[in-house]
């Protein structure tokens, strides 16, 4: 069986990153999230801030920027900067997976790695009200600001994923398991994922 990579997609405010980190810690595996952006930034020569904004910008805006920059001569290393950023992020995801079994949150990793590895894909979601409450607490912002931030980031994540992958972001049939942990602790959610992985191995 090919090497297994655990990927986690998530809606903003659902705790997906926190759950992913707990899964990695409990299994003793490397965890990649912000690290992917940092690695991509270093390898591409683009700054971390640009890579962060790139991941959170709707694809329609990115495509517009790519065309506009190409017309205006905004290139980096002979390529439009958005194309450089996209290629760097793909390479960073593949580099993380090449190091061995790990947990990768976001970055369309499930699609990027599906043909090379045994990808166990999960999606973390939850009711809007619960995610708003989490976002207010974690980001220190108002409910109105939290809802706007959630919608903006989730729209960008969906746009990025749907453009580059042949599956729909957040759709149940695009993942092995979708989980809404709003009635449990994040540690319990991590344990559910680990139990699933154990059962999955037993079947295979």
C-alpha atoms as one frame of an Amber mdcrd trajectory, in Angstrom:
protein
   0.000   0.000   0.000   1.302   3.465  -0.834   2.277   5.929   1.853  -0.697
   7.477   3.644  -1.200  11.229   3.865  -3.952  12.700   6.062  -5.515  15.847
   4.630  -8.007  18.149   6.322 -10.179  20.746   4.636 -12.219  23.062   6.819
 -14.621  25.945   7.039 -13.332  28.977   8.868 -14.114  28.840  12.568 -14.678
  25.067  12.617 -11.446  24.239  14.421 -10.069  22.218  11.523  -6.507  23.396
  12.059  -6.690  22.674  15.797  -8.135  19.223  15.182  -5.510  18.490  12.556
  -2.736  19.448  14.955  -4.230  17.202  17.645  -4.409  14.277  15.201  -0.769
  14.820  14.283   0.307  15.042  17.926  -1.618  11.921  18.941  -0.171   9.922
  16.026   3.310  11.413  16.331   3.240  12.783  12.795   4.529  16.027  11.227
   1.862  18.728  10.875   1.762  21.194   7.987  -0.418  24.277   7.639   1.165
  27.730   7.812   4.436  25.878   7.277   3.335  25.159   3.706   3.018  28.869
   2.953   6.374  29.638   4.556   8.106  26.901   2.583   6.421  27.973  -0.653
   7.411  31.591  -0.029  11.036  30.686   0.560  11.248  28.444  -2.477   9.564
  30.943  -4.785  11.363  34.010  -3.473   8.019  35.726  -2.839   7.297  37.165
   0.599   5.185  35.310   3.181   2.539  38.063   3.121   1.987  37.670  -0.615
   1.603  33.895  -0.246  -0.875  34.366   2.621  -2.994  36.757   0.555  -2.727
  34.458  -2.464  -4.381  31.577  -0.596  -7.196  33.818   0.648  -8.031  35.569
  -2.623 -10.912  34.254  -4.798  -9.665  32.570  -7.961 -11.615  34.980 -10.157
  -9.572  37.830  -8.676  -6.369  35.850  -9.086  -7.120  35.158 -12.731  -7.890
  38.818 -13.318  -4.626  39.788 -11.611  -2.687  37.221 -13.632  -3.991  38.596
 -16.928  -3.565  42.203 -15.824  -0.038  41.623 -14.544   0.917  39.773 -17.716
  -0.279  42.745 -19.760   1.596  45.198 -17.536   4.755  43.132 -17.376   4.453
  42.125 -13.687   6.599  39.010 -13.829   8.777  37.186 -11.327  11.525  34.983
 -12.711   9.996  35.235 -16.171   6.482  34.193 -15.038   3.397  36.049 -13.764
   3.712  36.287  -9.968   0.407  34.446  -9.358   1.601  31.481 -11.428   4.865
  31.428  -9.478   2.910  31.424  -6.200   0.606  28.606  -7.325   3.460  26.404
  -8.521   5.426  27.066  -5.333   2.506  26.030  -3.167   2.007  22.778  -5.099
   5.703  22.002  -4.775   5.581  22.723  -1.045   2.647  20.323  -0.555   4.450
  17.601  -2.495   7.644  18.245  -0.556   5.797  17.860   2.755   4.257  14.565
   1.635   7.577  13.264   0.321   8.971  13.437   3.857   6.681  10.638   5.048
   3.252  10.154   6.596   1.909  13.479   7.851  -1.144  15.680   8.382  -1.703
  18.550   5.938  -4.421  21.146   6.475  -5.868  22.952   3.451  -3.905  23.982
   0.348  -5.908  21.596  -1.859  -3.542  18.855  -0.672  -6.122  16.083  -1.098
  -6.354  16.769  -4.819  -2.665  17.533  -5.388  -1.560  14.247  -3.802  -4.396
  11.881  -4.782  -2.529  10.161  -7.625   0.740   9.687  -5.743  -0.305   8.717
  -2.220  -2.970   6.949  -0.199  -4.829  10.117   0.794  -7.259   9.948   3.732
  -9.286  13.128   3.343 -11.431  14.814   5.988 -13.538  17.977   6.014 -14.400
  19.870   9.195 -17.506  22.054   9.236 -20.195  23.227  11.652 -23.228  25.478
  12.118 -22.696  29.135  11.236 -23.611  30.379  14.719 -21.067  28.085  16.345
 -18.329  29.064  13.921 -19.109  32.755  14.433 -18.776  32.276  18.197 -15.425
  30.516  17.758 -14.150  33.187  15.398 -15.139  35.981  17.783 -13.290  34.263
  20.605 -10.178  33.301  18.661  -9.782  36.465  16.586 -11.094  38.968  19.119
 -13.627  40.536  16.754 -17.370  41.268  16.735 -20.019  38.877  15.427 -20.516
  41.049  12.349 -16.785  41.097  11.637 -16.534  37.358  12.284 -19.306  36.509
   9.820 -17.785  38.745   7.150 -14.352  37.185   7.681 -15.729  33.655   7.580
 -17.617  34.311   4.345 -14.630  35.983   2.701 -12.135  33.262   3.569 -14.464
  30.352   2.846 -15.367  31.892  -0.509 -11.679  32.131  -1.356 -10.989  28.567
  -0.235 -13.900  27.237  -2.271 -12.893  29.245  -5.319  -9.264  28.085  -5.115
 -10.218  24.440  -4.631 -12.987  24.350  -7.240 -10.771  25.926  -9.881  -7.823
  23.591  -9.393  -9.600  20.343  -8.457 -12.302  18.231 -10.081 -14.288  18.039
  -6.836 -16.430  20.640  -5.076 -15.028  22.172  -1.901 -17.054  21.165   1.138
 -19.232  18.634  -0.721 -19.630  15.400   1.259 -18.762  13.143  -1.668 -15.419
  14.912  -2.143 -14.030  13.548   1.143 -13.867  10.253   3.010 -15.292  11.794
   6.167 -17.079  15.082   6.915 -17.319  16.020  10.586 -19.147  18.755  12.478
 -17.620  18.816  15.980 -19.931  21.452  17.472 -21.293  19.039  20.082 -17.938
  17.643  21.202 -14.461  18.783  22.128 -11.792  19.100  19.469  -9.894  16.305
  21.205 -12.904  14.022  20.795 -13.076  14.995  17.121  -9.398  14.125  16.715
 -10.029  10.754  18.365 -12.889  10.068  15.932 -10.553  10.704  13.010  -7.897
   8.444  14.524 -10.482   5.678  15.149 -11.590   5.974  11.535  -8.006   5.692
  10.316  -7.531   2.569  12.431 -10.702   0.973  11.070  -9.709   1.986   7.556
  -6.379   0.185   7.903  -8.051  -2.939   9.264 -10.362  -3.133   6.263  -7.530
  -2.627   3.815
